[in-house]
Structures are given as C-alpha cells and as structure tokens.
Coordinates of C-alpha atoms in Angstrom, one line a residue:
Chain A
M1 CA 195.6 -123.8 35.8
M2 CA 195.9 -120.5 37.0
R3 CA 199.0 -119.2 38.4
E4 CA 200.0 -119.0 42.1
R5 CA 199.3 -115.7 43.4
R6 CA 200.2 -114.1 46.8
V7 CA 197.1 -114.4 48.7
L8 CA 195.5 -111.2 49.7
S9 CA 192.2 -110.9 51.3
P10 CA 189.8 -108.9 49.1
Y11 CA 189.7 -106.4 52.0
T12 CA 193.3 -105.8 52.1
K13 CA 193.5 -105.5 48.4
S14 CA 190.8 -102.9 48.1
V15 CA 192.5 -100.8 51.1
L16 CA 195.9 -101.1 49.1
H17 CA 193.9 -99.8 46.0
Y18 CA 192.6 -96.9 47.8
I19 CA 195.9 -96.1 49.2
A20 CA 197.5 -96.0 45.9
L21 CA 194.7 -94.0 44.6
T22 CA 195.0 -91.3 47.3
I23 CA 198.6 -90.9 46.8
V24 CA 198.4 -90.4 43.1
S25 CA 195.3 -88.0 43.5
V26 CA 197.4 -86.0 46.0
I27 CA 200.4 -85.7 43.9
W28 CA 197.9 -84.8 41.0
L29 CA 196.6 -81.8 42.9
I30 CA 199.6 -80.5 44.4
P31 CA 199.7 -77.4 41.9
V32 CA 196.2 -76.6 42.6
Y33 CA 196.6 -76.9 46.4
A34 CA 199.8 -74.9 46.3
M35 CA 197.8 -72.2 44.5
I36 CA 195.0 -72.0 47.0
I37 CA 196.8 -72.4 50.3
N38 CA 199.7 -69.9 49.5
G39 CA 197.0 -67.3 48.6
F40 CA 195.8 -67.4 52.2
K41 CA 199.4 -66.8 53.5
S42 CA 201.2 -63.4 54.4
N43 CA 203.8 -62.7 52.0
L44 CA 206.4 -63.3 54.7
E45 CA 205.0 -66.6 55.3
V46 CA 205.2 -67.7 51.7
A47 CA 208.9 -67.1 51.7
S48 CA 209.8 -68.3 55.3
S49 CA 207.4 -71.5 55.8
P50 CA 207.9 -74.9 54.0
V51 CA 205.7 -74.8 50.9
L52 CA 203.2 -77.8 51.7
V53 CA 202.3 -76.5 55.2
P54 CA 198.9 -74.7 55.4
P55 CA 199.1 -71.1 56.7
S56 CA 199.4 -70.7 60.4
H57 CA 197.3 -67.5 60.3
P58 CA 195.1 -67.7 57.2
T59 CA 194.4 -64.2 55.9
L60 CA 192.1 -63.1 53.1
S61 CA 194.0 -59.9 52.5
P62 CA 196.0 -61.2 49.4
Y63 CA 192.6 -62.1 47.8
M64 CA 191.2 -58.7 48.7
A65 CA 194.2 -56.9 47.2
V66 CA 193.9 -58.5 43.9
A67 CA 190.1 -58.7 43.5
H68 CA 190.2 -55.3 41.6
V69 CA 192.7 -56.5 39.3
L70 CA 190.6 -59.4 37.9
E71 CA 187.3 -57.6 38.3
T72 CA 187.2 -56.3 34.7
P73 CA 189.0 -59.1 32.9
I74 CA 186.5 -61.6 34.4
I75 CA 183.7 -59.7 33.1
N76 CA 185.5 -59.5 29.6
S77 CA 186.3 -63.1 29.6
L78 CA 182.8 -64.2 30.5
I79 CA 181.3 -62.2 27.7
V80 CA 183.8 -63.4 25.0
A81 CA 183.9 -67.1 26.2
V82 CA 180.2 -67.5 26.4
I83 CA 179.3 -65.8 23.2
A84 CA 182.2 -67.5 21.3
S85 CA 181.5 -70.8 22.7
L86 CA 177.6 -70.7 21.9
L87 CA 178.2 -69.5 18.4
S88 CA 180.7 -72.0 17.5
T89 CA 178.8 -74.9 19.1
I90 CA 175.7 -73.9 17.1
L91 CA 177.5 -73.4 13.8
G92 CA 179.6 -76.6 14.4
S93 CA 176.6 -78.6 15.1
M94 CA 175.0 -77.3 12.0
G95 CA 178.0 -78.4 10.1
A96 CA 177.8 -81.8 11.8
Y97 CA 174.2 -82.2 10.8
F98 CA 175.1 -81.4 7.1
F99 CA 177.9 -84.1 7.3
Y100 CA 175.4 -86.6 8.8
V101 CA 172.8 -86.0 6.0
L102 CA 175.5 -86.1 3.4
S103 CA 176.7 -89.4 4.6
N104 CA 173.2 -90.9 4.3
S105 CA 172.7 -89.6 0.5
Y106 CA 173.9 -91.6 -2.3
F107 CA 174.3 -89.1 -5.0
R108 CA 177.2 -89.2 -7.4
G109 CA 180.4 -88.0 -5.6
S110 CA 178.8 -87.6 -2.2
G111 CA 181.4 -89.6 -0.7
M112 CA 184.2 -87.6 -2.1
L113 CA 182.5 -84.3 -1.3
S114 CA 182.0 -85.5 2.2
N115 CA 185.7 -86.4 2.7
F116 CA 186.9 -83.2 1.0
L117 CA 184.7 -80.7 3.1
F118 CA 185.4 -82.8 6.3
S119 CA 189.2 -82.7 5.7
L120 CA 188.8 -78.9 5.2
I121 CA 187.1 -78.6 8.7
A122 CA 189.6 -80.7 10.4
L123 CA 192.5 -78.8 8.9
G124 CA 190.9 -75.6 10.3
T125 CA 191.5 -77.1 13.8
F126 CA 195.1 -77.7 13.1
I127 CA 196.3 -74.4 11.8
P128 CA 198.7 -72.9 14.4
Y129 CA 197.9 -69.4 15.7
E130 CA 201.2 -68.2 14.9
A131 CA 200.5 -68.8 11.0
T132 CA 197.4 -66.5 11.0
L133 CA 198.9 -64.0 13.5
I134 CA 200.0 -61.4 11.2
P135 CA 197.3 -61.5 8.4
L136 CA 194.7 -61.9 11.1
T137 CA 195.9 -58.9 13.2
R138 CA 196.0 -56.7 10.2
F139 CA 192.5 -57.9 9.1
I140 CA 191.2 -57.1 12.7
V141 CA 192.9 -53.8 12.5
D142 CA 191.6 -53.0 9.2
I143 CA 187.8 -53.4 10.1
N144 CA 188.4 -51.4 13.2
L145 CA 188.0 -54.4 15.7
L146 CA 191.4 -54.4 17.4
N147 CA 190.7 -54.2 21.2
S148 CA 187.0 -54.9 21.1
Y149 CA 184.7 -57.9 22.0
P150 CA 183.7 -58.6 18.5
G151 CA 187.4 -58.6 17.3
L152 CA 188.0 -61.2 20.0
I153 CA 185.1 -63.3 19.3
V154 CA 185.6 -63.3 15.5
S155 CA 189.1 -64.6 15.9
M156 CA 188.2 -67.3 18.6
L157 CA 185.5 -68.6 16.2
I158 CA 188.2 -69.4 13.6
F159 CA 189.7 -72.0 16.0
Y160 CA 186.5 -73.1 17.8
I161 CA 184.0 -73.7 14.9
P162 CA 186.2 -76.5 13.4
T163 CA 186.5 -78.0 17.0
A164 CA 182.9 -77.8 17.7
A165 CA 182.1 -79.4 14.0
L166 CA 184.5 -82.3 14.8
L167 CA 183.2 -83.0 18.1
M168 CA 179.4 -82.6 17.4
S169 CA 179.7 -84.9 14.1
L170 CA 180.9 -87.7 16.6
F171 CA 177.8 -86.9 18.6
V172 CA 175.2 -86.6 15.9
T173 CA 176.0 -90.0 14.4
V174 CA 174.1 -91.7 17.3
V175 CA 170.7 -90.1 15.9
P176 CA 168.9 -93.0 13.9
K177 CA 168.5 -91.9 10.4
S178 CA 165.2 -93.2 10.3
L179 CA 163.9 -90.3 12.5
I180 CA 165.1 -87.9 9.9
E181 CA 163.3 -89.7 7.2
A182 CA 160.2 -89.9 9.3
A183 CA 160.4 -86.1 10.0
R184 CA 160.9 -85.4 6.2
L185 CA 158.0 -87.7 5.1
D186 CA 155.8 -85.4 7.6
G187 CA 157.0 -82.4 5.4
A188 CA 159.5 -80.9 7.9
G189 CA 162.4 -78.7 6.4
D190 CA 166.0 -79.1 7.4
V191 CA 165.7 -76.0 9.7
K192 CA 162.8 -77.7 11.5
I193 CA 164.6 -81.1 11.6
F194 CA 167.7 -79.7 12.9
F195 CA 166.1 -77.7 15.6
K196 CA 163.3 -79.9 16.7
V197 CA 164.6 -83.5 16.2
I198 CA 168.6 -83.3 16.0
L199 CA 169.2 -80.8 18.8
P200 CA 167.1 -82.2 21.5
L201 CA 168.7 -85.5 21.0
V202 CA 172.3 -84.5 21.0
I203 CA 171.8 -82.2 24.0
P204 CA 174.5 -84.2 26.1
G205 CA 176.9 -84.0 23.4
F206 CA 176.0 -80.3 22.8
I207 CA 176.8 -79.6 26.5
S208 CA 179.9 -81.5 26.6
T209 CA 181.1 -79.5 23.5
L210 CA 180.0 -76.2 24.9
I211 CA 181.7 -76.9 28.2
F212 CA 184.9 -78.0 26.5
I213 CA 184.9 -74.8 24.4
I214 CA 184.1 -72.5 27.1
I215 CA 187.1 -73.8 29.1
E216 CA 189.3 -73.7 25.9
S217 CA 188.5 -70.1 25.1
W218 CA 188.5 -69.0 28.7
N219 CA 192.1 -70.4 28.9
N220 CA 193.2 -69.1 25.4
F221 CA 196.3 -66.8 25.9
F222 CA 197.7 -66.1 22.6
L223 CA 194.7 -64.4 20.8
P224 CA 193.9 -62.0 23.7
L225 CA 197.5 -61.2 24.0
V226 CA 197.9 -60.1 20.4
L227 CA 194.3 -58.6 19.8
T228 CA 194.0 -56.4 23.1
T229 CA 196.0 -53.3 23.6
T230 CA 194.4 -51.5 26.7
P231 CA 194.4 -53.0 30.3
S232 CA 190.5 -52.5 30.3
M233 CA 190.0 -55.0 27.5
R234 CA 192.4 -57.8 28.9
L235 CA 191.0 -61.3 29.3
V236 CA 191.8 -63.2 32.4
P237 CA 195.0 -65.1 31.3
V238 CA 196.5 -62.0 29.9
A239 CA 195.7 -60.0 33.0
V240 CA 197.3 -62.7 35.1
E241 CA 200.4 -62.8 33.2
A242 CA 200.5 -59.0 33.1
Y243 CA 200.0 -58.8 36.9
T244 CA 202.4 -61.7 37.9
G245 CA 205.1 -60.6 35.5
G246 CA 205.0 -57.1 36.9
Y247 CA 208.2 -55.7 39.0
G248 CA 207.8 -56.4 42.7
T249 CA 204.7 -58.5 42.7
L250 CA 204.2 -60.2 46.0
Y251 CA 204.3 -63.9 46.1
N252 CA 201.1 -64.6 48.1
E253 CA 199.2 -62.2 45.7
T254 CA 200.5 -64.0 42.7
F255 CA 198.9 -67.3 44.1
A256 CA 195.7 -65.4 44.9
V257 CA 195.4 -64.0 41.4
A258 CA 196.1 -67.4 40.0
T259 CA 193.4 -69.0 42.1
L260 CA 190.9 -66.3 41.2
A261 CA 191.5 -66.6 37.5
S262 CA 190.7 -70.4 37.8
L263 CA 187.7 -70.2 39.8
I264 CA 185.1 -70.1 37.2
P265 CA 186.5 -73.0 34.9
L266 CA 187.1 -75.0 38.1
I267 CA 183.5 -74.6 39.4
I268 CA 182.3 -75.5 35.9
F269 CA 184.3 -78.4 36.0
I270 CA 183.4 -79.7 39.5
F271 CA 179.7 -79.1 39.1
L272 CA 179.4 -80.1 35.4
G273 CA 182.6 -82.3 34.8
R274 CA 180.4 -85.3 35.1
Y275 CA 178.2 -84.5 32.2
F276 CA 181.4 -83.6 30.3
I277 CA 182.8 -87.0 30.9
R278 CA 179.5 -88.7 30.2
G279 CA 179.2 -87.0 26.9
L280 CA 182.7 -88.0 25.8
V281 CA 182.7 -91.4 27.1
A282 CA 179.3 -92.1 25.4
L283 CA 181.4 -91.8 22.2
G284 CA 183.1 -95.0 22.9
G285 CA 180.0 -96.9 21.9
A286 CA 178.8 -94.7 19.1
G287 CA 182.1 -93.3 17.7
K288 CA 182.9 -96.5 15.7
G289 CA 182.1 -95.2 12.6
V290 CA 184.1 -92.1 12.8
Chain B
M1 CA 165.9 -82.2 -5.6
N2 CA 166.0 -78.5 -4.5
Q3 CA 164.4 -79.4 -1.3
N4 CA 166.9 -82.2 -0.7
L5 CA 169.9 -80.0 -1.4
K6 CA 168.9 -77.4 1.2
Y7 CA 171.1 -79.0 3.9
F8 CA 174.0 -77.7 2.2
L9 CA 173.0 -74.4 3.7
F10 CA 174.0 -75.8 7.0
V11 CA 177.6 -76.3 6.3
I12 CA 178.1 -73.1 4.4
P13 CA 178.6 -70.8 7.6
A14 CA 181.4 -73.0 9.0
I15 CA 183.2 -73.7 5.7
A16 CA 183.0 -70.0 4.6
Y17 CA 184.3 -68.7 8.2
I18 CA 187.0 -71.2 8.0
G19 CA 188.0 -70.3 4.5
V20 CA 188.1 -66.5 4.9
F21 CA 189.6 -66.5 8.4
A22 CA 191.8 -69.6 8.5
F23 CA 192.9 -70.6 5.2
F24 CA 193.3 -67.3 3.6
P25 CA 195.4 -65.9 6.4
S26 CA 197.7 -69.0 6.3
G27 CA 198.1 -68.6 2.7
E28 CA 199.0 -64.9 3.2
A29 CA 201.4 -66.0 5.9
V30 CA 203.1 -68.3 3.4
Y31 CA 203.2 -65.4 0.8
Y32 CA 204.6 -62.8 3.3
S33 CA 207.3 -65.4 4.2
F34 CA 208.8 -65.1 0.7
L35 CA 208.8 -61.1 0.5
N36 CA 211.4 -58.8 1.5
S37 CA 210.7 -55.3 2.9
Q38 CA 210.4 -53.9 -0.6
G39 CA 207.7 -56.5 -1.5
Q40 CA 209.9 -58.7 -3.8
F41 CA 210.4 -62.3 -3.8
T42 CA 213.1 -63.6 -1.9
L43 CA 214.4 -66.6 0.0
S44 CA 216.6 -64.6 2.4
N45 CA 213.9 -64.7 5.2
Y46 CA 214.3 -68.5 5.6
K47 CA 218.3 -68.1 5.3
E48 CA 218.1 -65.3 8.0
L49 CA 216.4 -67.7 10.4
F50 CA 219.5 -69.5 10.7
Y51 CA 220.9 -66.6 12.6
F52 CA 218.3 -67.1 15.2
N53 CA 219.2 -70.9 15.5
I54 CA 216.4 -72.3 13.7
G55 CA 218.0 -75.8 13.6
G56 CA 218.1 -75.9 17.4
T57 CA 214.6 -74.6 17.8
I58 CA 213.4 -77.1 15.6
I59 CA 215.1 -80.0 17.7
N60 CA 213.8 -78.5 21.0
T61 CA 210.3 -78.3 19.6
I62 CA 210.5 -82.1 18.6
I63 CA 211.8 -82.9 22.0
V64 CA 209.2 -81.2 24.0
V65 CA 206.4 -82.6 21.8
S66 CA 207.6 -86.2 21.9
L67 CA 208.4 -86.0 25.6
A68 CA 204.9 -84.5 26.3
L69 CA 203.1 -86.9 24.2
F70 CA 204.8 -90.0 25.7
L71 CA 204.1 -88.8 29.2
E72 CA 200.5 -87.9 28.5
L73 CA 200.0 -91.3 26.8
L74 CA 201.6 -93.2 29.8
L75 CA 199.6 -91.1 32.4
G76 CA 196.4 -91.3 30.2
L77 CA 196.4 -95.1 29.9
G78 CA 196.9 -95.5 33.6
I79 CA 194.1 -93.1 34.5
A80 CA 191.8 -94.5 31.8
A81 CA 192.4 -98.1 33.2
V82 CA 191.5 -97.0 36.8
L83 CA 188.4 -95.3 35.6
T84 CA 187.0 -98.7 33.8
W85 CA 187.0 -100.3 37.5
E86 CA 183.9 -100.1 39.6
F87 CA 184.8 -98.6 43.1
R88 CA 183.4 -96.3 45.7
G89 CA 184.5 -92.8 45.1
K90 CA 184.8 -93.2 41.5
K91 CA 182.9 -90.0 40.8
A92 CA 184.9 -88.0 43.0
F93 CA 188.0 -89.5 41.4
S94 CA 187.1 -88.8 37.9
T95 CA 186.3 -85.2 38.9
L96 CA 189.6 -84.9 40.5
V97 CA 191.3 -86.2 37.5
I98 CA 189.9 -83.5 35.2
V99 CA 190.6 -80.6 37.5
P100 CA 193.9 -79.7 35.6
M101 CA 191.7 -79.0 32.3
G102 CA 190.0 -76.2 34.3
V103 CA 193.2 -74.5 35.4
A104 CA 194.2 -72.0 32.9
T105 CA 197.5 -72.6 31.2
V106 CA 199.0 -69.4 32.5
V107 CA 197.9 -70.2 35.9
A108 CA 199.3 -73.9 35.6
A109 CA 202.6 -72.4 34.3
I110 CA 202.9 -69.9 37.2
A111 CA 202.1 -72.8 39.7
F112 CA 204.7 -75.0 38.0
S113 CA 207.3 -72.1 38.1
F114 CA 207.1 -72.3 41.9
I115 CA 207.2 -76.1 41.9
F116 CA 210.2 -76.1 39.9
Q117 CA 211.8 -73.4 41.8
T118 CA 215.6 -74.3 42.6
S119 CA 215.7 -73.4 46.2
G120 CA 212.3 -74.2 48.1
G121 CA 210.4 -75.5 45.2
Y122 CA 208.1 -78.5 45.7
A123 CA 210.0 -80.6 43.4
N124 CA 213.2 -80.1 45.1
S125 CA 211.7 -80.3 48.6
F126 CA 210.2 -83.7 47.8
L127 CA 213.6 -85.2 46.3
K128 CA 215.0 -84.0 49.5
L129 CA 212.4 -85.7 51.6
I130 CA 213.2 -89.1 50.0
D131 CA 216.8 -88.4 50.2
L132 CA 217.6 -87.9 46.5
P133 CA 219.9 -85.1 45.3
T134 CA 218.1 -81.9 44.4
F135 CA 218.9 -80.2 41.1
N136 CA 218.5 -76.9 39.3
W137 CA 215.7 -77.4 36.9
Y138 CA 216.7 -74.6 34.5
A139 CA 220.5 -75.9 34.4
N140 CA 220.6 -76.8 30.7
K141 CA 218.4 -76.8 27.8
Y142 CA 217.4 -80.5 28.2
I143 CA 216.2 -80.0 31.7
S144 CA 214.4 -77.0 30.9
L145 CA 212.6 -78.7 28.2
L146 CA 211.7 -81.6 30.5
T147 CA 210.3 -79.1 32.8
V148 CA 208.0 -77.7 30.2
A149 CA 206.9 -81.2 29.0
I150 CA 206.0 -82.3 32.7
S151 CA 204.0 -79.3 33.3
D152 CA 202.3 -79.5 30.0
S153 CA 201.4 -83.3 30.3
W154 CA 200.0 -82.3 33.8
K155 CA 197.5 -79.8 32.2
N156 CA 196.6 -82.1 29.2
T157 CA 196.7 -85.7 30.5
P158 CA 193.0 -85.4 31.2
I159 CA 191.8 -85.2 27.8
V160 CA 194.0 -87.8 26.6
A161 CA 192.7 -90.1 29.5
L162 CA 189.1 -89.5 28.5
I163 CA 189.7 -90.3 24.8
L164 CA 191.4 -93.6 25.8
L165 CA 188.7 -94.3 28.6
S166 CA 186.0 -93.9 25.8
G167 CA 188.0 -96.4 23.6
M168 CA 188.6 -98.9 26.5
L169 CA 184.8 -99.0 27.3
S170 CA 184.1 -99.7 23.6
I171 CA 186.3 -103.0 23.9
P172 CA 183.7 -105.9 24.4
R173 CA 183.9 -107.3 28.1
D174 CA 183.6 -111.0 26.4
L175 CA 187.3 -110.7 25.0
Y176 CA 188.7 -110.2 28.6
N177 CA 186.7 -112.7 30.0
A178 CA 187.7 -115.3 27.4
A179 CA 191.4 -114.3 27.8
A180 CA 191.1 -114.5 31.5
L181 CA 189.7 -118.1 31.2
D182 CA 192.6 -119.1 29.0
G183 CA 195.1 -118.0 31.8
A184 CA 196.3 -114.5 30.5
G185 CA 197.0 -112.3 33.5
P186 CA 196.2 -108.6 33.8
I187 CA 199.4 -107.5 32.1
R188 CA 199.2 -109.8 29.2
R189 CA 195.5 -109.0 28.6
F190 CA 196.6 -105.2 28.7
F191 CA 199.2 -105.8 25.8
Y192 CA 197.2 -108.3 23.6
I193 CA 193.6 -107.0 24.0
T194 CA 193.5 -103.4 25.3
L195 CA 196.3 -102.0 23.4
P196 CA 195.6 -103.4 19.8
N197 CA 191.9 -102.5 20.2
L198 CA 192.9 -98.9 21.5
K199 CA 194.8 -98.3 18.3
K200 CA 192.3 -95.9 16.7
F201 CA 191.6 -94.1 19.9
I202 CA 195.4 -93.7 20.4
A203 CA 195.8 -92.2 17.1
I204 CA 192.9 -89.9 17.6
A205 CA 194.6 -88.5 21.1
L206 CA 197.8 -88.3 19.3
I207 CA 196.6 -86.0 16.5
I208 CA 194.5 -83.7 18.9
R209 CA 197.2 -83.5 21.4
G210 CA 200.4 -83.6 19.1
V211 CA 199.0 -80.6 17.0
S212 CA 198.2 -78.6 20.1
E213 CA 201.6 -79.7 21.6
F214 CA 203.4 -78.0 18.7
N215 CA 201.4 -75.1 19.3
I216 CA 202.0 -74.7 23.1
F217 CA 203.0 -71.1 23.9
A218 CA 202.0 -69.8 27.2
L219 CA 203.8 -72.5 29.2
P220 CA 207.2 -72.3 27.6
L221 CA 206.9 -68.4 27.7
I222 CA 206.3 -68.2 31.2
L223 CA 208.4 -71.2 32.4
I224 CA 211.5 -70.7 30.3
G225 CA 211.0 -67.6 28.3
Y226 CA 212.7 -67.4 24.9
H227 CA 215.6 -69.4 25.6
P228 CA 215.7 -72.4 24.9
S229 CA 213.4 -71.3 22.1
I230 CA 210.7 -73.6 20.5
L231 CA 209.0 -72.7 17.2
T232 CA 206.2 -70.9 18.8
T233 CA 208.1 -68.6 21.0
L234 CA 210.7 -68.1 18.2
A235 CA 207.8 -66.7 15.9
Y236 CA 206.3 -64.5 18.6
D237 CA 209.7 -63.2 19.5
L238 CA 210.4 -62.3 16.1
Y239 CA 206.9 -60.9 15.7
S240 CA 207.6 -58.4 18.3
T241 CA 211.3 -57.6 17.6
S242 CA 211.8 -58.1 14.0
T243 CA 209.9 -58.0 10.6
I244 CA 206.5 -59.7 10.0
Y245 CA 208.3 -61.4 6.9
L246 CA 210.9 -63.1 9.3
S247 CA 208.1 -64.0 11.7
S248 CA 206.0 -65.4 9.0
A249 CA 208.9 -67.7 7.8
A250 CA 209.1 -69.0 11.3
A251 CA 205.3 -69.6 11.4
V252 CA 205.3 -71.3 7.9
I253 CA 208.1 -73.8 9.2
L254 CA 205.7 -74.6 12.2
L255 CA 202.8 -75.1 9.9
A256 CA 205.0 -77.4 7.8
F257 CA 205.9 -79.5 10.7
I258 CA 202.3 -79.8 11.8
S259 CA 201.2 -80.8 8.4
V260 CA 203.8 -83.6 8.4
F261 CA 202.9 -84.7 11.8
I262 CA 199.2 -85.0 10.9
A263 CA 200.0 -86.8 7.7
I264 CA 202.2 -89.4 9.5
N265 CA 199.4 -89.9 11.9
I266 CA 196.6 -90.3 9.4
K267 CA 198.8 -92.7 7.4
L268 CA 199.6 -94.8 10.6
G269 CA 196.1 -94.6 12.2
G270 CA 194.7 -95.8 8.9
G271 CA 192.6 -92.8 7.9
N272 CA 189.3 -91.7 9.3
K273 CA 187.5 -95.0 8.4

C-alpha cells in the first residue's frame, strides 16, 4: 500500500518544478549576469544604482575602452590554448590507445606494466604547479623559452597530456577489440589502426576532451603568470588580473574586461556544451571497466 | 613479435614528457627544499616555515578543501538528479548549468569579490531583502575561507555534476522500479539505491576535484590575498619574496598533502578496478 500523499495535479506539480528550477538557475547565473550588465553601466551608475538593476542608460563605452587591453592577450591565449590542447589531446589519445592494446594482450607482466604506466600518467595530473614551479622556470629560462609561445605551450602540455590520456582512455574502451584484430589481420600497422580505426570511432570523446582542455588552458592563471614577463606576451587571465588590480581602475571597466575575457570560453560552451555533456555522460555506460 | 610491440611507441611521447617535465622537476623541488643557500644539506627550511605560520596555513588549506568538496558534492548531486529527469527545456538547463566552467577563474574571482563586498554587494543586499542581518565577509579567517569555498564551488560544481550524472545514468532503471513497487519513496530510493551505486563515481569526482582543490590559487589570491594564507598562496608568496629553497619546502608540503589525499581516496574507492 502506497503512503498517502498530498494530492497535486500533475499540472501544478510540473509548474512547481519549473518555478524551483528557474529560481535555482537565476541564483546560479547571478555572477555572470552581474558581469554583463555592469559592463553596460556608466561608472557613476555602478556605484549608485542597486546592483541587480539593469542599466538605465546602457552604454557601450566601457567595452570600447577596454577592448585594446585584451586584444593582444586574446590572440596570445588563442594561439597557446589551441595548440596546447590539440597536441595534448592527440598525444593523450595515443597513450590511451597503448593502454587499450596492452589491456588486451596477455604476455607475462602486461597487467603489472599497464598498472605501473597508468599510475605514472595519473600521478602526472596530480602534481601541483607550485612543486614544479622553480625547476620548471629555471629549465624554461635555460632553453631560452621564457616569455614565448613555445615556452608556455611546453609547460601547459605537462599538465594536460596526462589529463587527456586519462579522459581518452575512458573513451577508447568503447571500441570493440574485434575491430582492431580484424584490421590487424588485414595487415594494418598500429599507426594506421590508430588513425583510421580508433580515432574516427572516438571522435565524440576526442571533442569532449579537446573542449575541456581548451577551456582549462584558456583559464590557466598560474603558468602564464610565472612564465610571461612582458605585457605583450600576457595571456587573458593574467591581463585581466593586471588590469583590474591596477590603481584607479573603474568599476564598470572591470566588469567589461571580465565579460570580454570570458567571451570565447562561454561561446564555446553555449554552442558546443551539448557535445561536451554527451561525450562525458556516454562514459556512464561504458566507463564501468575503468 | 616485433610488429606486436610497436604499440609501445604510442605511449612513449606521453610517458617521456611527463617524466622529463613533471617528475624530474618535482624531484628537484624536493631536493632544493633540503638545501641552504650554500648548497649544503639542511632541515632549516622546514624549521623556518614555522615563522610563516605553516601550521595555520595547513589547517586553512584543509578547511577550504573540505568545505568546497562538501558543497560541490551536495550541489552536484542535486543538479545531476534533476538532469536525470525528462522535462521540456532540459537542454537549456544543462547548458546553463555548465556556464561556470566557461568563466575564467580570475573572472569568477572578480565577480565574487563584488558579490561579497561588505557594503552594496549582492550577498548582503540579498540578506537584507529577506530580513537577515548582513555581515562582513572578510571579518575573520573562517568567514574568508568560507567565501573562497563558496566561490570555488560555484566554479567547479558543473564538472562534479557531470561525473555524477554519468554515474546515475549507469544505474539500471529496474532497480528503481522494483524499489518503487516495494513502496520505497524517492528519499529512500536515493539513499538505498543511488548513493551506494554512485560510490565509484563519487570517488572519481573527489579525486579529480580534491586534488585541484589543494591547488586553487587564483581565487584565494584575488578574493583574500595572502592572509589567511593557504599552501599555494604561501608557496607563491615565498617564491616572490624569499629564497627558492624556502618556497620549495612549502611546495613539498603541498605535494605531500596531495599524495596522502590520493592514497586515502584510492584506498576508500577500492582502487581503479
């Protein structure tokens, strides 16, 4: 016998659900909302009007005023984030392919070897930036890459190759191993199998990983803070921090800078977020063996 | 046999890279932490850290990490549960949910510093609106740390929610139907079916987030500066104001905490089976 419940018509119930969801979503988006609307206010209005009220005379001037501040950093960030994420996702996928093949071969010690190498890669994701800070900076200085794109990319790869390898090894497990065996019987080498069989099948996972790493590297603050020395090489997060931390920065321009800095990741998420979620959620069914 | 072992070539770039650029430098950091400026072996770096209140810093770090993880798991479970329902507008809702991931940490920190402003900040305006007393969000150490934890969990709940969602979707529907037939209400189903089956995914979320939580840097730096300090801001503070040996010692303590945290988690989560 079911317990007695307060009787609500399905209609009222779903209306209540929507109201609850809306309230939660609104609270959730307050920081983003604040950023965007306050960028359209004049500096006087930011200080005088209640914070949640939209601007009475929306103005574009704060955005115009700060556009030049972020112009170079955005180009820098794009170059670094795109190259670093592509490289780390490809190298990570190759690593993932290795673990997949290894887990399907049965020579002596393959299990131990696989565990050992996998823990090695996993540990790589966990090393704090601060621990590598001094040796890494010295190394980058020694090879003359301080304050350069290659220097930033090389150091970002340290933290994103392991991340990519971990994520991709979750995705690769969904490929049936009979496919690999069939390709091998047809005389295909590992390179061919990887690029022609595996990669096309894990493209959703590859894209999820790529999106994740682009966002992470775009938002990385610590590495560019330490590894860039001149304003012209700054990446977006450092430029934002430097600008807003400056003396006498106007409030409305602070918000405008913040909005512009988030524009590209936000656009990526709003348009590609669905693929990102789909890729990650697909793991639920397949990720059991991981 | 030669042909078969060629796949080893695929992992060599990743392993070599991590070895050269991640393990070697961390080893070097450990080595530096035991040197004095003359290059001799010494323990004085660690002793000197006590002048910089290393004990309090460690406690602060643990407070922030556990608060943030707790909030993220709680919110993440809620959001993931909602996303398992079918309703109109679900796509829009799920996009909204992951928006914070797209916001740069620095930007989130700036937005939250306005939210927690003592006079005229959103948080206090909201409290006033519902007739609660407003308060100074930086009045003492604990409230400052809470502020950091709240801001951080806003930024990072989405990834936790997605991991948990993927776990929830892997639980067979039949279990819920059977339990409902036996008269278990939604709350009981949550505690007796969802939670036990999610154990592994909660462990994954805890490991991924917990480790990054020890590493949070931009948020505390912008929200509360160097005081109250946590391990990352202390290490950076020492890096810019003191010797590299001292800074390395602080970084090694951070490394030790992360290792212990991972070990506990792997133990509890039952390894990577």
